């Protein structure tokens, strides 16, 4: 099964193609150019380089959020477009779960993906060996770190939020560590692998945006 | 910091906008208040010229935001048609606010809870001259 996956929910625009859970290729641009201008040329270039056409793909997948609102609309719309044009199925997976999945399910520690939501807020969740321990939510970084420190477990933080709040994370607990910088830029291969798994298990969701908003009114209290 | 200017014409308003635009940096937010016809869009045209935007900005009332490429990217908002702060979610206001551009906002009232630091530019028209008052606001 060939999967084309994309993630436009954070600053990085990333597209990957996998075949039977093996990566065939991945293009990632972590630049300031808008996703709307980056993502389709990346997808096209990747297919050309692999000698594939859109109709050769069996499953289209995107990270459906949380993250940048405009970004996740672009990703879900693009994947729905591919799906409609080719008649092939499309699925969406949680950005946070895909980030944790990139780390593998074998690590014997908690994995906490963090996405920067500005104003010292983050989108976060907690996973252990692929199991969701804390459901995706949005909170201030201080609240998140205090909550996870209470669990008193070895925890690895990943994502652009982990990069931004690195010093704070490490200072909070000796049990906490932060992924090296190269893993903190989202890439689409995790989305592709997780999407295939969920699709085969028939637990996949439609590619609709997961905004996961907390109202401004709540946020500013 | 507070500065006051008197404008006797469109040209004056534009020139004051131009001089002010020259002082702006990436990430700055400018809130323009004043009645219809007070010169908010004209003032913005002056800012755009200062940033070497190769277009003449037009009112963003219909589009909500117009983005112009210049020496620094200019995002020109008009929030008149939005109802409350929650509406700013649907237009992804944060992605502009935290970008490397300059954000200019007409009818900015609903965005005040989200701003930490901005320039408040008040334009008043007394039937003859226009008074333009610029001050820096920190929360």
Short mmCIF file of C-alpha atoms in Angstrom, two decimals:
data_model
loop_
_atom_site.label_atom_id
_atom_site.label_comp_id
_atom_site.label_asym_id
_atom_site.label_seq_id
_atom_site.Cartn_x
_atom_site.Cartn_y
_atom_site.Cartn_z
CA UNK A 1 0.00 0.00 0.00
CA UNK A 2 1.34 3.43 -1.02
CA UNK A 3 0.49 6.33 1.27
CA UNK A 4 0.96 10.03 0.52
CA UNK A 5 0.89 12.08 3.71
CA UNK A 6 1.31 15.74 4.52
CA UNK A 7 1.59 17.88 7.62
CA UNK A 8 1.04 21.65 7.40
CA UNK A 9 -0.10 22.20 10.98
CA UNK A 10 3.17 23.72 12.21
CA UNK A 11 5.74 25.94 10.52
CA UNK A 12 7.19 23.03 8.55
CA UNK A 13 5.48 21.99 5.32
CA UNK A 14 6.21 18.33 4.83
CA UNK A 15 5.13 15.60 2.39
CA UNK A 16 6.06 11.91 2.46
CA UNK A 17 5.29 8.82 0.41
CA UNK A 18 5.57 5.39 2.04
CA UNK A 19 5.07 1.95 0.61
CA UNK A 20 4.13 -0.88 2.97
CA UNK A 21 5.47 1.10 5.93
CA UNK A 22 8.80 1.89 4.27
CA UNK A 23 9.68 5.51 3.45
CA UNK A 24 10.12 6.11 -0.29
CA UNK A 25 10.68 9.85 0.00
CA UNK A 26 10.02 12.92 2.05
CA UNK A 27 10.31 16.66 1.33
CA UNK A 28 10.24 19.15 4.18
CA UNK A 29 10.50 22.94 4.00
CA UNK A 30 10.81 24.73 7.32
CA UNK A 31 10.77 28.23 5.83
CA UNK A 32 8.53 31.25 6.34
CA UNK A 33 6.89 31.00 2.91
CA UNK A 34 3.15 30.32 3.33
CA UNK A 35 1.98 26.71 3.30
CA UNK A 36 -0.46 27.56 0.54
CA UNK A 37 2.52 28.24 -1.74
CA UNK A 38 4.75 25.41 -0.52
CA UNK A 39 2.75 22.25 -0.10
CA UNK A 40 1.39 21.43 -3.56
CA UNK A 41 4.73 22.02 -5.38
CA UNK A 42 6.41 19.79 -2.75
CA UNK A 43 3.84 17.04 -3.30
CA UNK A 44 4.17 17.32 -7.07
CA UNK A 45 7.98 17.31 -6.99
CA UNK A 46 8.03 14.29 -4.68
CA UNK A 47 5.69 12.29 -6.93
CA UNK A 48 7.77 13.23 -10.00
CA UNK A 49 11.03 12.23 -8.31
CA UNK A 50 9.50 8.90 -7.35
CA UNK A 51 8.11 8.36 -10.85
CA UNK A 52 4.60 8.20 -9.46
CA UNK A 53 1.30 9.85 -10.27
CA UNK A 54 -1.45 10.73 -7.86
CA UNK A 55 -3.54 7.79 -9.10
CA UNK A 56 -0.76 5.38 -8.02
CA UNK A 57 -1.35 6.31 -4.37
CA UNK A 58 -3.68 4.04 -2.37
CA UNK A 59 -4.27 6.27 0.66
CA UNK A 60 -4.04 10.01 1.23
CA UNK A 61 -3.42 11.25 4.76
CA UNK A 62 -2.88 14.52 6.59
CA UNK A 63 -2.17 15.73 10.06
CA UNK A 64 -5.50 17.26 10.99
CA UNK A 65 -4.42 19.37 13.96
CA UNK A 66 -4.18 20.89 16.43
CA UNK A 67 -1.87 23.60 15.13
CA UNK A 68 -2.00 26.66 12.91
CA UNK A 69 -5.63 27.15 11.85
CA UNK A 70 -4.79 28.17 8.33
CA UNK A 71 -2.23 25.38 8.09
CA UNK A 72 -4.58 22.63 9.06
CA UNK A 73 -7.25 23.91 6.70
CA UNK A 74 -4.70 23.81 3.86
CA UNK A 75 -3.64 20.23 4.70
CA UNK A 76 -7.13 18.81 5.09
CA UNK A 77 -8.35 20.60 1.94
CA UNK A 78 -5.39 19.39 -0.14
CA UNK A 79 -5.84 15.77 0.96
CA UNK A 80 -9.59 15.89 0.33
CA UNK A 81 -8.82 17.27 -3.13
CA UNK A 82 -6.41 14.43 -3.95
CA UNK A 83 -8.94 11.94 -2.67
CA UNK A 84 -11.81 13.33 -4.69
CA UNK A 85 -9.77 13.57 -7.89
CA UNK A 86 -8.42 10.01 -7.67
CA UNK A 87 -11.33 8.25 -5.98
CA UNK A 88 -8.90 6.90 -3.33
CA UNK A 89 -9.62 7.06 0.40
CA UNK A 90 -8.33 9.84 2.67
CA UNK A 91 -7.80 9.99 6.42
CA UNK A 92 -6.69 12.50 9.03
CA UNK A 93 -4.59 11.74 12.10
CA UNK A 94 -3.86 13.85 15.16
CA UNK A 95 -0.74 15.95 14.71
CA UNK A 96 0.23 15.25 18.33
CA UNK A 97 -0.20 11.50 17.99
CA UNK A 98 1.82 11.47 14.75
CA UNK A 99 4.64 13.38 16.48
CA UNK A 100 4.71 10.83 19.28
CA UNK A 101 4.51 8.00 16.74
CA UNK A 102 7.67 9.33 15.05
CA UNK A 103 9.49 8.41 18.26
CA UNK A 104 8.32 4.82 17.94
CA UNK A 105 6.21 2.81 20.34
CA UNK A 106 9.10 0.92 21.87
CA UNK A 107 10.54 3.62 24.11
CA UNK A 108 9.90 2.78 27.72
CA UNK A 109 8.95 6.30 28.75
CA UNK A 110 6.20 8.85 28.33
CA UNK A 111 6.26 10.98 25.19
CA UNK A 112 4.84 14.48 25.32
CA UNK A 113 4.42 16.25 21.97
CA UNK A 114 4.21 20.05 22.31
CA UNK A 115 3.01 22.47 19.62
CA UNK A 116 3.54 26.17 20.20
CA UNK A 117 0.16 27.95 20.44
CA UNK A 118 1.65 31.43 21.20
CA UNK A 119 1.22 33.54 24.36
CA UNK A 120 3.09 30.83 26.35
CA UNK A 121 0.36 28.30 25.53
CA UNK A 122 0.90 24.88 23.98
CA UNK A 123 -1.14 22.12 22.42
CA UNK A 124 -0.11 18.89 24.11
CA UNK A 125 -0.98 15.29 24.86
CA UNK A 126 0.82 12.39 26.53
CA UNK A 127 1.50 8.96 25.07
CA UNK A 128 3.16 5.80 26.34
CA UNK A 129 3.92 2.95 23.92
CA UNK A 130 1.29 4.28 21.53
CA UNK A 131 -1.39 4.56 24.20
CA UNK A 132 -2.92 7.95 24.93
CA UNK A 133 -2.36 8.85 28.60
CA UNK A 134 -3.58 12.46 28.41
CA UNK A 135 -5.95 13.55 25.62
CA UNK A 136 -4.97 16.44 23.33
CA UNK A 137 -5.60 19.78 24.95
CA UNK A 138 -4.40 23.37 25.11
CA UNK A 139 -2.88 24.85 28.27
CA UNK A 140 -0.16 27.22 29.44
CA UNK A 141 3.29 25.64 29.36
CA UNK A 142 3.63 26.03 33.14
CA UNK A 143 0.39 24.13 33.77
CA UNK A 144 1.42 21.34 31.40
CA UNK A 145 4.85 20.89 32.97
CA UNK A 146 3.40 20.92 36.50
CA UNK A 147 0.77 18.34 35.53
CA UNK A 148 3.28 15.99 33.91
CA UNK A 149 5.84 16.44 36.70
CA UNK A 150 3.19 15.13 39.12
CA UNK A 151 3.25 11.78 37.28
CA UNK A 152 6.92 11.42 38.28
CA UNK A 153 7.78 9.40 35.15
CA UNK A 154 10.61 9.66 32.65
CA UNK A 155 9.21 11.88 29.87
CA UNK A 156 10.58 12.93 26.49
CA UNK A 157 9.26 16.18 24.94
CA UNK A 158 9.10 16.59 21.17
CA UNK A 159 7.98 19.31 18.76
CA UNK A 160 8.39 23.02 18.11
CA UNK A 161 6.99 23.71 21.59
CA UNK A 162 9.68 21.49 23.12
CA UNK A 163 12.33 23.47 21.24
CA UNK A 164 10.96 26.85 22.37
CA UNK A 165 10.51 25.88 26.03
CA UNK A 166 13.58 23.61 26.21
CA UNK A 167 15.25 25.36 29.16
CA UNK A 168 12.04 25.51 31.15
CA UNK A 169 11.32 21.80 30.55
CA UNK A 170 14.76 20.65 31.63
CA UNK A 171 14.69 22.90 34.70
CA UNK A 172 11.34 21.48 35.83
CA UNK A 173 12.34 17.88 36.50
CA UNK A 174 15.32 15.55 36.24
CA UNK A 175 12.95 13.05 34.64
CA UNK A 176 12.37 15.38 31.67
CA UNK A 177 14.38 15.44 28.46
CA UNK A 178 13.95 17.22 25.13
CA UNK A 179 14.42 15.65 21.69
CA UNK A 180 17.38 16.85 19.63
CA UNK A 181 16.53 19.81 17.37
CA UNK A 182 16.23 17.76 14.15
CA UNK A 183 13.34 15.74 15.60
CA UNK A 184 11.49 18.84 16.75
CA UNK A 185 10.61 19.85 13.18
CA UNK A 186 7.48 17.95 12.14
CA UNK A 187 7.88 15.48 9.29
CA UNK A 188 5.20 13.65 7.35
CA UNK A 189 6.56 10.11 7.58
CA UNK A 190 5.03 9.68 11.04
CA UNK A 191 1.69 10.82 9.64
CA UNK A 192 1.94 8.30 6.77
CA UNK A 193 2.82 5.34 9.03
CA UNK A 194 0.20 6.16 11.64
CA UNK A 195 -2.42 6.72 8.94
CA UNK A 196 -1.79 3.30 7.36
CA UNK A 197 -1.98 1.61 10.76
CA UNK A 198 -5.25 3.32 11.63
CA UNK A 199 -6.69 2.73 8.19
CA UNK A 200 -5.96 -1.00 8.42
CA UNK A 201 -7.40 -1.15 11.92
CA UNK A 202 -10.44 0.75 10.62
CA UNK A 203 -10.00 3.34 13.38
CA UNK A 204 -9.04 6.20 11.06
CA UNK A 205 -10.92 9.50 10.99
CA UNK A 206 -11.97 11.63 8.04
CA UNK A 207 -9.55 14.47 7.22
CA UNK A 208 -11.40 17.26 9.01
CA UNK A 209 -9.65 20.06 10.94
CA UNK A 210 -9.24 19.51 14.69
CA UNK A 211 -8.99 23.07 15.91
CA UNK A 212 -8.98 22.18 19.60
CA UNK A 213 -9.62 25.74 20.57
CA UNK A 214 -9.91 27.16 23.95
CA UNK A 215 -11.85 30.38 23.64
CA UNK A 216 -9.90 33.61 23.87
CA UNK A 217 -12.15 34.53 26.76
CA UNK A 218 -11.02 31.46 28.76
CA UNK A 219 -7.44 31.85 27.69
CA UNK A 220 -7.19 35.42 28.93
CA UNK A 221 -8.74 34.82 32.33
CA UNK B 1 5.61 58.57 24.02
CA UNK B 2 2.88 60.68 22.53
CA UNK B 3 2.95 62.78 19.39
CA UNK B 4 0.32 65.05 17.92
CA UNK B 5 0.04 66.29 14.37
CA UNK B 6 -2.40 68.46 12.47
CA UNK B 7 -3.24 67.49 8.92
CA UNK B 8 -4.77 70.02 6.56
CA UNK B 9 -5.10 67.69 3.59
CA UNK B 10 -5.02 64.10 2.32
CA UNK B 11 -1.45 64.79 1.34
CA UNK B 12 -0.56 65.83 4.92
CA UNK B 13 -2.20 62.70 6.39
CA UNK B 14 -0.27 60.58 3.96
CA UNK B 15 3.00 62.34 4.79
CA UNK B 16 2.44 61.84 8.54
CA UNK B 17 1.71 58.15 7.84
CA UNK B 18 4.88 57.98 5.75
CA UNK B 19 7.08 59.50 8.48
CA UNK B 20 5.55 57.18 11.07
CA UNK B 21 5.91 54.17 8.72
CA UNK B 22 9.65 54.85 8.46
CA UNK B 23 9.97 54.21 12.23
CA UNK B 24 8.15 50.84 12.18
CA UNK B 25 9.88 47.48 12.65
CA UNK B 26 8.89 43.91 11.86
CA UNK B 27 6.37 42.67 14.43
CA UNK B 28 4.92 46.12 15.19
CA UNK B 29 1.15 46.51 15.54
CA UNK B 30 -0.66 49.75 14.72
CA UNK B 31 -4.28 50.37 15.75
CA UNK B 32 -6.11 53.12 13.86
CA UNK B 33 -9.21 54.67 15.36
CA UNK B 34 -11.37 57.46 14.04
CA UNK B 35 -14.71 57.99 12.31
CA UNK B 36 -15.42 57.16 8.70
CA UNK B 37 -13.56 59.66 6.57
CA UNK B 38 -11.05 60.56 9.27
CA UNK B 39 -8.22 59.30 7.07
CA UNK B 40 -7.39 55.81 8.40
CA UNK B 41 -6.86 54.30 4.97
CA UNK B 42 -5.00 57.39 3.73
CA UNK B 43 -2.68 57.16 6.75
CA UNK B 44 -2.10 53.48 5.90
CA UNK B 45 -1.21 54.44 2.33
CA UNK B 46 1.56 56.60 3.78
CA UNK B 47 2.83 53.65 5.84
CA UNK B 48 2.76 51.43 2.74
CA UNK B 49 4.80 53.96 0.74
CA UNK B 50 7.35 54.12 3.57
CA UNK B 51 7.69 50.31 3.35
CA UNK B 52 8.18 50.48 -0.44
CA UNK B 53 4.96 48.59 -1.11
CA UNK B 54 4.53 48.86 -4.89
CA UNK B 55 0.73 49.08 -4.68
CA UNK B 56 -1.77 51.62 -3.44
CA UNK B 57 -3.56 49.98 -0.47
CA UNK B 58 -7.34 49.87 -0.70
CA UNK B 59 -9.77 49.50 2.18
CA UNK B 60 -9.83 45.93 3.53
CA UNK B 61 -13.42 46.24 4.83
CA UNK B 62 -14.65 43.56 2.47
CA UNK B 63 -11.59 41.25 2.56
CA UNK B 64 -10.95 41.71 6.33
CA UNK B 65 -7.22 41.72 5.58
CA UNK B 66 -5.04 42.72 2.64
CA UNK B 67 -1.41 41.67 2.63
CA UNK B 68 1.22 43.65 0.74
CA UNK B 69 4.86 42.73 0.11
CA UNK B 70 7.25 45.58 0.83
CA UNK B 71 10.58 45.99 2.63
CA UNK B 72 8.55 44.49 5.48
CA UNK B 73 5.29 42.67 4.76
CA UNK B 74 2.25 44.79 5.59
CA UNK B 75 -1.00 43.19 6.83
CA UNK B 76 -3.81 45.74 6.66
CA UNK B 77 -6.88 44.69 8.66
CA UNK B 78 -10.36 46.12 9.01
CA UNK B 79 -12.26 44.37 11.82
CA UNK B 80 -15.45 46.42 11.36
CA UNK B 81 -17.46 43.43 10.10
CA UNK B 82 -16.47 41.07 12.93
CA UNK B 83 -18.57 40.78 16.08
CA UNK B 84 -16.25 39.83 18.93
CA UNK B 85 -12.82 38.58 19.92
CA UNK B 86 -13.85 34.97 19.22
CA UNK B 87 -14.35 35.86 15.55
CA UNK B 88 -10.62 36.50 15.32
CA UNK B 89 -10.11 32.74 15.57
CA UNK B 90 -11.86 32.12 12.30
CA UNK B 91 -9.53 34.47 10.45
CA UNK B 92 -6.42 33.05 12.18
CA UNK B 93 -5.51 36.49 13.54
CA UNK B 94 -2.63 35.05 15.61
CA UNK B 95 -0.74 33.88 12.54
CA UNK B 96 -0.53 37.53 11.39
CA UNK B 97 0.11 38.90 14.85
CA UNK B 98 3.09 36.60 15.42
CA UNK B 99 4.47 36.91 11.88
CA UNK B 100 7.48 38.96 10.81
CA UNK B 101 5.26 41.58 9.23
CA UNK B 102 3.69 44.84 10.35
CA UNK B 103 0.02 44.66 11.31
CA UNK B 104 -2.17 47.73 10.79
CA UNK B 105 -5.71 47.45 12.15
CA UNK B 106 -8.71 49.65 11.42
CA UNK B 107 -11.65 49.30 13.85
CA UNK B 108 -9.33 47.42 16.27
CA UNK B 109 -11.54 47.37 19.41
CA UNK B 110 -12.23 43.60 19.48
CA UNK B 111 -8.50 42.83 19.15
CA UNK B 112 -7.37 44.81 22.20
CA UNK B 113 -7.54 41.80 24.59
CA UNK B 114 -4.99 40.00 22.37
CA UNK B 115 -2.48 42.81 22.01
CA UNK B 116 0.36 43.33 24.45
CA UNK B 117 2.03 46.29 22.85
CA UNK B 118 0.87 48.51 20.01
CA UNK B 119 0.81 52.00 18.58
CA UNK B 120 -2.55 53.69 19.03
CA UNK B 121 -3.17 56.18 16.24
CA UNK B 122 -6.24 58.33 16.73
CA UNK B 123 -7.55 60.41 13.84
CA UNK B 124 -10.11 63.15 14.48
CA UNK B 125 -11.86 65.33 11.93
CA UNK B 126 -13.40 68.57 13.16
CA UNK B 127 -14.90 69.58 9.82
CA UNK B 128 -11.82 71.48 8.75
CA UNK B 129 -8.52 69.98 9.98
CA UNK B 130 -7.63 66.50 11.07
CA UNK B 131 -5.86 65.89 14.34
CA UNK B 132 -3.63 62.79 14.43
CA UNK B 133 -2.41 61.54 17.79
CA UNK B 134 0.11 58.69 18.03
CA UNK B 135 0.98 57.03 21.31
CA UNK B 136 2.64 53.80 22.37
CA UNK B 137 0.53 51.43 24.49
CA UNK B 138 2.01 48.77 26.77
CA UNK B 139 -0.13 46.48 28.87
#
